[in-house]
Amino acid sequence: MDDEVRSPAPGRARQSEIFRAGASGTRPAVPTGWAALVGAAERTMSQDAWAYVAGAAGRESTAEANYDAFDAWRLVPRMLRDVAERDLSIELFGRRHPTPLLTSAIGVLELVDPDADLAIARAAGSLGITSIVSSQASQPMERIAADGAGPWWFQLYWSSEDALVESFVSRAEAAGAEAILVTLDTGMLGWRPRDLDRAFLPFIRGMGIAQYTSDPVFRELVRARMSRTSNAPRPRVTPAAIRTLVEMTRRYPGPFWQNLRTGEPRVAVETFLDVFSRPSLSWADLPFLRERTRLPIVLKGIQHPDDARRAVDSGVDAVMVSTHGGRQVDGAIGSLDALPGVVEAVEGRLPVLLDSGVRGGADVVRALALGATAVGVGRAWVYGLAISGEDGARQVLRDILAETDLVLGLSGHRTVAEFGPDDVVRL
Ligand code: FNR
């Protein structure tokens, strides 16, 4: 873990590092402000990648509402409270975490770089930040875990195949995941015009399905399908998909990728499209997961207080308020606006986490003040990664931590726990 994160003042340390480097003519590789970061990332990324990462559902009004909510809740700083010593650490699932940040699950990172999953795991791990590894990652979770050397959770998209759910969860446990985060808001993909207008869905091109192609249960499903459909027409999978999978096989000749039989990549994509999600998922399914893992279970996507109460009753270990970065339901409430109702409903019985719309430390602090225990960052680090690889992702995370530390202290607080709803007002 980076010494600087354990130091009481990552904010001042980071400022001083930047200004000292500036004296010898070096500027930050990645812009430290949000608008410049977004602009630099857009200039770096392919058009397909930019549309997929930056895009959101419908008119993108939920994505905007996420940002607007952060702008509407304002801090009311307190003075003369001796903030010389500060501590950003939090308690979660019986463990002290050095920072209140998580890196949110982002799928199909090969759109940015083939090794991006490894890069973010390393960047987060070096800062003691827990990274959430996606079901739609471009690398098998075992490889990410081995390379990242930091704490991680596994994000589960609940497949229509129970056996695959079970296999993913047991692999995650065996590979050292500290929690299973179930994303509830993606029983179907949201209506995303930027991707629709480009007719671009990465999965159909064989991208972002490495957890599946590396899974023994999934491979059995593929083989069963191959024997069933060897002569059937194959309308849905493009030659590009096959090329992608063959290239992944060449690049990552791990135990699961070896010995792909002729035709398997194509059938793998078809099988994935069939089993990816379970739109029929309901509260009644949760015991299935509870019985199969001893890890903490986090429900991601909770926005309504009644769902938060139901989550408490269902015996899960945390909820995450999230709008999926505005990518699923257009016209929905901004994530930070949903937070107070969920916190109130939960009445301290579970930790409440939040993501969607976090652009910097001042956003992190507002979420903490409104009762979040930890805060997930999504697109921000993806942009850093696009601009400058692992170092770029690390810089974005360090900068968010630095600003969190400075806003914490400048608003009159020494620890995350000192923050409360009295420190914010809604405009
Ligand atoms: C996501 N998100 C996401 N969530 C999830 O549970 N599994 C996934 O595979 C993905 N994949 C994904 C890809 C891309 C390109 C984006 C932008 C988002 C949602 C993600 O975990 C998180 O909820 C949002 O990104 C948070 O919003 P911000 O920080 O991006 O505004």
XYZ file of C-alpha atoms and ligand atoms in Angstrom:
458
model
C 0.000 0.000 0.000
C 1.163 3.482 -0.817
C 2.721 5.180 2.240
C 1.060 8.398 1.291
C -2.411 6.963 1.781
C -1.604 5.967 5.331
C -0.137 9.396 5.965
C -2.535 11.741 7.721
C -2.582 14.204 4.837
C -2.770 12.716 1.327
C -4.171 16.053 0.116
C -1.198 18.187 1.000
C 1.237 15.470 -0.027
C -0.325 15.266 -3.480
C -0.434 19.050 -3.914
C 3.178 19.309 -2.926
C 4.199 16.481 -5.290
C 2.456 18.210 -8.201
C 3.876 21.669 -7.486
C 7.407 20.381 -6.891
C 7.333 18.442 -10.174
C 6.036 21.608 -11.812
C 9.139 23.470 -10.690
C 11.136 21.169 -12.972
C 8.657 21.493 -15.801
C 6.418 18.438 -15.291
C 2.648 18.668 -15.178
C 0.207 15.933 -14.129
C -0.126 13.304 -16.864
C -3.885 13.274 -16.344
C -5.901 16.463 -15.802
C -6.956 16.914 -12.171
C -10.268 18.687 -12.970
C -13.369 16.860 -14.211
C -14.093 18.719 -17.470
C -10.490 18.497 -18.655
C -10.330 14.821 -17.666
C -13.438 14.010 -19.703
C -12.160 16.002 -22.684
C -8.740 14.334 -22.642
C -10.313 10.871 -22.370
C -12.643 11.495 -25.285
C -9.721 12.561 -27.452
C -7.862 9.354 -26.548
C -10.586 6.734 -26.915
C -12.046 5.153 -30.036
C -15.528 6.346 -30.920
C -17.074 2.989 -30.041
C -15.299 2.925 -26.693
C -16.248 6.520 -25.911
C -19.912 5.898 -26.736
C -19.977 2.765 -24.606
C -18.212 4.262 -21.573
C -19.539 7.816 -21.533
C -23.037 6.944 -22.743
C -26.107 6.404 -20.616
C -29.742 5.410 -21.026
C -32.321 7.349 -23.057
C -31.866 11.110 -22.985
C -29.184 10.528 -20.349
C -31.274 12.426 -17.831
C -30.458 10.019 -15.010
C -26.748 10.453 -15.669
C -27.332 14.201 -15.437
C -29.477 13.775 -12.320
C -26.561 11.963 -10.679
C -24.350 15.010 -11.206
C -27.136 17.481 -10.416
C -27.781 15.771 -7.077
C -24.166 16.304 -6.078
C -24.472 19.934 -7.108
C -27.706 20.397 -5.168
C -26.429 19.053 -1.857
C -24.039 21.677 -0.467
C -21.555 21.409 2.351
C -21.728 23.891 5.192
C -18.103 24.101 6.396
C -17.277 24.471 10.091
C -14.332 26.522 11.427
C -11.832 26.517 14.319
C -11.982 22.774 14.925
C -8.279 21.709 14.751
C -8.105 19.576 11.641
C -4.323 19.147 11.586
C -4.588 15.362 11.996
C -6.975 13.619 9.636
C -7.911 10.018 8.955
C -9.816 8.799 5.891
C -10.205 5.209 7.035
C -13.561 3.438 7.381
C -14.849 0.207 8.895
C -16.613 -2.216 6.558
C -17.370 -5.941 6.959
C -15.247 -6.186 10.077
C -12.168 -4.709 8.519
C -10.550 -1.297 8.527
C -10.141 0.125 5.014
C -7.616 2.937 4.610
C -9.941 4.962 2.381
C -13.699 5.284 1.823
C -13.280 4.608 -1.930
C -14.160 1.564 -3.991
C -13.548 1.181 -7.703
C -16.930 0.335 -9.246
C -17.300 -2.690 -11.510
C -16.662 -1.755 -15.126
C -17.092 -4.355 -17.843
C -15.463 -4.650 -21.268
C -12.383 -2.677 -20.315
C -10.580 -4.192 -23.306
C -12.298 -1.381 -25.204
C -9.737 0.812 -23.471
C -6.817 -1.591 -23.222
C -6.514 -5.406 -23.271
C -4.811 -5.368 -19.857
C -7.013 -2.683 -18.300
C -8.587 -5.064 -15.758
C -5.135 -5.858 -14.430
C -4.111 -2.210 -14.493
C -7.021 -1.003 -12.362
C -6.660 -3.889 -9.927
C -2.998 -2.954 -9.470
C -3.717 0.778 -9.236
C -6.482 0.327 -6.651
C -4.525 -2.304 -4.739
C -1.493 -0.043 -4.454
C -3.722 2.481 -2.662
C -5.497 -0.031 -0.427
C -8.725 0.553 -2.355
C -11.021 -2.434 -2.851
C -11.695 -3.030 -6.530
C -14.928 -4.580 -7.723
C -14.252 -7.092 -10.482
C -16.992 -7.262 -13.098
C -18.859 -10.306 -14.396
C -18.184 -8.666 -17.774
C -14.450 -8.246 -17.273
C -12.094 -8.880 -20.143
C -9.869 -11.145 -18.031
C -10.733 -14.106 -15.802
C -11.148 -13.104 -12.150
C -8.350 -15.480 -11.092
C -5.886 -13.624 -13.277
C -7.045 -10.235 -12.040
C -6.821 -11.401 -8.423
C -3.338 -12.820 -8.890
C -2.102 -9.675 -10.572
C -3.871 -7.025 -8.531
C -2.549 -8.026 -5.107
C -5.219 -5.882 -3.449
C -8.592 -6.520 -1.843
C -11.410 -7.164 -4.317
C -15.096 -8.052 -4.510
C -16.767 -9.975 -7.275
C -19.680 -8.296 -9.064
C -22.279 -10.829 -10.115
C -24.739 -10.553 -12.952
C -27.208 -13.247 -12.012
C -27.206 -15.646 -14.960
C -30.294 -17.503 -16.103
C -28.265 -20.665 -15.339
C -28.124 -21.454 -11.623
C -25.075 -23.648 -12.098
C -23.184 -20.732 -13.605
C -24.124 -18.443 -10.711
C -22.843 -21.084 -8.338
C -19.652 -21.555 -10.304
C -18.877 -17.813 -10.465
C -19.439 -17.458 -6.735
C -17.300 -20.421 -5.811
C -14.514 -19.253 -8.129
C -14.661 -15.816 -6.531
C -14.405 -17.320 -3.056
C -11.540 -19.587 -4.077
C -9.672 -16.693 -5.697
C -9.929 -14.545 -2.566
C -12.855 -12.159 -3.142
C -13.932 -10.421 0.068
C -17.586 -9.954 -0.934
C -20.126 -10.740 -3.658
C -21.854 -7.654 -5.041
C -25.008 -8.539 -6.963
C -26.081 -5.980 -9.524
C -29.872 -5.919 -9.531
C -30.554 -3.259 -12.134
C -29.477 -5.107 -15.280
C -31.994 -7.869 -15.863
C -31.965 -6.378 -19.351
C -29.663 -3.801 -20.882
C -30.964 -0.235 -20.727
C -31.926 1.653 -23.913
C -28.637 3.341 -24.793
C -28.916 5.471 -27.931
C -25.200 6.114 -28.324
C -24.549 2.373 -28.648
C -27.749 1.759 -30.611
C -26.893 4.422 -33.181
C -23.476 2.885 -33.690
C -25.067 -0.587 -33.655
C -22.296 -1.491 -31.250
C -22.686 -4.087 -28.514
C -19.286 -5.336 -27.350
C -20.509 -8.736 -26.127
C -21.800 -9.705 -29.551
C -18.285 -9.092 -30.773
C -16.890 -11.465 -28.173
C -15.682 -8.734 -25.814
C -16.227 -8.696 -22.060
C -17.065 -12.362 -21.675
C -13.830 -13.688 -20.174
C -15.464 -14.741 -16.878
C -17.722 -16.963 -18.935
C -15.244 -18.437 -21.391
C -12.935 -19.217 -18.465
C -15.679 -21.017 -16.556
C -15.967 -24.813 -16.533
C -19.782 -24.738 -16.256
C -20.066 -22.235 -19.112
C -17.750 -24.345 -21.245
C -19.958 -27.335 -20.649
C -22.941 -25.270 -21.786
C -21.017 -24.304 -24.904
C -20.089 -27.900 -25.670
C -23.646 -29.091 -25.116
C -24.866 -26.399 -27.469
C -22.240 -27.292 -30.053
C -23.374 -30.865 -30.132
C -27.003 -29.741 -30.424
C -26.536 -27.129 -33.110
C -23.646 -28.289 -35.234
C -25.634 -27.896 -38.444
C -27.973 -25.074 -37.440
C -27.750 -21.622 -39.052
C -25.707 -19.099 -37.026
C -27.103 -15.680 -37.641
C -26.052 -13.693 -34.589
C -22.307 -13.850 -34.331
C -20.034 -11.860 -36.567
C -16.608 -12.772 -37.888
C -15.312 -9.923 -35.674
C -16.496 -11.830 -32.587
C -14.642 -14.895 -33.636
C -11.497 -12.868 -34.315
C -11.713 -11.286 -30.854
C -12.000 -14.603 -29.078
C -9.264 -16.193 -31.118
C -7.039 -13.203 -30.336
C -7.852 -13.485 -26.604
C -6.982 -17.169 -26.764
C -3.637 -16.330 -28.312
C -2.886 -13.502 -25.869
C -3.903 -15.272 -22.705
C -3.107 -18.944 -23.054
C -4.276 -19.800 -19.527
C -5.686 -23.156 -18.509
C -9.226 -22.260 -19.494
C -8.369 -20.781 -22.856
C -6.330 -23.740 -24.005
C -7.697 -26.357 -26.337
C -10.556 -24.327 -27.733
C -12.204 -26.510 -30.290
C -13.076 -25.321 -33.751
C -16.316 -23.347 -33.636
C -16.224 -22.816 -29.873
C -15.668 -19.047 -29.897
C -18.795 -18.488 -31.978
C -20.935 -20.776 -29.892
C -19.497 -19.194 -26.731
C -20.892 -15.809 -27.773
C -24.280 -17.309 -28.625
C -24.378 -19.121 -25.298
C -23.401 -15.973 -23.428
C -26.212 -13.999 -25.044
C -28.642 -16.645 -23.832
C -27.435 -16.979 -20.244
C -26.161 -13.473 -19.399
C -29.008 -12.327 -17.184
C -32.203 -13.340 -15.467
C -34.956 -10.763 -15.909
C -37.206 -12.917 -13.691
C -34.879 -12.447 -10.694
C -36.843 -11.706 -7.520
C -36.392 -11.507 -3.748
C -37.247 -15.193 -3.600
C -33.966 -16.004 -5.384
C -31.701 -14.436 -2.762
C -31.621 -17.423 -0.378
C -30.042 -19.420 -3.232
C -27.045 -17.123 -3.073
C -27.035 -16.830 0.718
C -26.826 -20.625 0.978
C -23.902 -20.772 -1.396
C -21.482 -18.246 -0.009
C -20.083 -17.304 3.353
C -18.916 -13.975 1.908
C -20.788 -10.746 2.602
C -23.450 -10.078 -0.037
C -23.979 -6.525 -1.288
C -27.126 -5.629 -3.262
C -26.277 -2.978 -5.850
C -28.902 -0.761 -7.444
C -31.172 -0.137 -4.445
C -32.930 3.237 -4.725
C -36.348 2.894 -3.059
C -36.579 2.886 0.770
C -38.969 -0.095 0.653
C -36.381 -2.110 -1.270
C -33.789 -1.089 1.317
C -36.039 -2.423 4.130
C -36.611 -5.602 2.163
C -32.845 -5.978 1.744
C -32.391 -5.766 5.505
C -35.021 -8.475 5.992
C -33.444 -10.677 3.339
C -30.269 -11.129 5.360
C -27.785 -9.490 2.993
C -24.804 -7.601 4.385
C -24.939 -4.223 2.634
C -26.775 -2.271 -0.035
C -25.316 0.003 -2.672
C -27.389 2.935 -3.862
C -26.630 3.202 -7.560
C -28.180 4.150 -10.874
C -25.514 2.212 -12.763
C -24.102 5.564 -13.795
C -27.480 6.412 -15.374
C -27.091 3.586 -17.888
C -30.244 1.642 -17.102
C -33.385 3.667 -16.299
C -33.627 7.080 -17.920
C -35.640 9.611 -15.952
C -34.688 8.086 -12.593
C -33.761 9.817 -9.366
C -30.109 10.861 -8.984
C -28.150 8.441 -6.836
C -27.236 10.952 -4.106
C -30.884 12.057 -3.906
C -31.897 8.442 -3.280
C -29.306 8.008 -0.521
C -31.003 9.756 2.446
C -34.224 7.736 2.061
C -32.289 4.480 1.909
C -30.112 5.410 4.899
C -33.207 6.283 6.899
C -34.979 3.047 5.950
C -32.002 0.903 6.858
C -31.743 2.501 10.330
C -28.103 1.578 10.746
C -28.771 -2.151 10.372
C -26.613 -2.433 7.227
C -23.851 -0.362 5.672
C -25.107 1.736 2.765
C -22.681 2.278 -0.107
C -23.158 4.589 -3.077
C -21.962 5.071 -6.603
C -23.017 7.005 -9.719
C -21.895 10.509 -10.514
C -18.766 10.797 -8.379
C -16.356 13.220 -10.076
C -14.041 14.179 -7.236
C -13.380 14.390 -3.524
C -16.084 16.966 -2.842
C -18.625 14.455 -4.172
C -17.186 11.685 -2.004
C -17.487 13.889 1.071
C -21.128 14.753 0.371
C -22.036 11.082 0.026
C -20.273 10.328 3.310
C -22.086 13.204 4.999
C -25.436 11.807 3.842
C -24.674 8.433 5.364
C -22.716 6.391 2.818
C -20.087 4.149 4.405
C -18.066 3.875 1.204
C -18.261 5.447 -2.235
C -17.701 3.819 -5.628
C -15.959 5.594 -8.478
C -16.709 4.483 -12.047
C -16.037 6.475 -15.190
C -13.502 8.804 -13.538
C -10.788 6.158 -13.254
C -11.693 4.669 -16.636
C -10.870 8.060 -18.134
C -7.546 8.160 -16.293
C -6.810 4.678 -17.527
C -7.622 5.627 -21.110
C -5.313 8.624 -20.934
C -2.340 7.091 -19.171
C -2.860 3.397 -18.378
C -2.338 2.054 -14.870
C -0.552 5.235 -13.759
C -3.421 7.333 -15.083
C -6.026 5.309 -13.175
C -3.866 5.521 -10.047
C -3.494 9.247 -10.456
C -7.250 9.786 -10.702
C -7.805 7.739 -7.546
C -5.008 9.539 -5.686
C -6.382 12.893 -6.762
C -9.875 11.983 -5.565
C -8.394 10.891 -2.245
C -6.336 14.069 -2.017
C -9.366 16.243 -2.597
C -11.444 14.148 -0.184
C -8.828 14.741 2.496
C -8.663 18.470 1.830
C -12.447 18.969 1.708
C -12.798 16.891 4.868
C -10.319 19.063 6.735
C -11.343 22.387 5.213
C -14.947 21.762 6.160
C -13.923 21.178 9.764
C -13.648 17.394 10.135
C -10.852 15.026 11.054
C -12.499 11.693 10.341
C -15.119 10.323 8.040
C -17.220 9.299 11.037
C -17.519 12.918 12.186
C -19.585 13.804 9.137
C -23.364 13.859 9.371
C -26.468 15.240 7.679
C -26.022 18.504 9.633
C -23.008 19.232 7.454
C -25.060 19.490 4.235
C -28.118 21.324 3.000
C -30.103 20.743 -0.179
C -30.548 23.793 -2.355
C -20.549 0.071 -15.775
N -21.212 -0.404 -14.649
C -21.249 -1.748 -14.379
N -21.855 -2.203 -13.258
C -21.845 -3.505 -12.950
O -22.384 -3.879 -11.914
N -21.217 -4.406 -13.782
C -20.607 -4.025 -14.917
O -20.050 -4.830 -15.641
C -20.637 -2.653 -15.257
N -20.041 -2.214 -16.407
C -19.981 -0.860 -16.672
C -19.319 -0.427 -17.804
C -19.196 0.935 -18.042
C -18.454 1.394 -19.261
C -19.743 1.871 -17.130
C -19.569 3.353 -17.334
C -20.417 1.437 -16.022
C -21.755 0.556 -13.659
C -20.670 0.900 -12.651
O -20.361 -0.186 -11.810
C -21.098 2.050 -11.754
O -22.337 1.778 -11.164
C -21.175 3.379 -12.496
O -20.142 3.513 -13.436
C -21.095 4.525 -11.492
O -21.302 5.744 -12.098
P -20.127 6.739 -12.563
O -19.119 6.813 -11.428
O -19.558 6.152 -13.808
O -20.867 8.009 -12.785
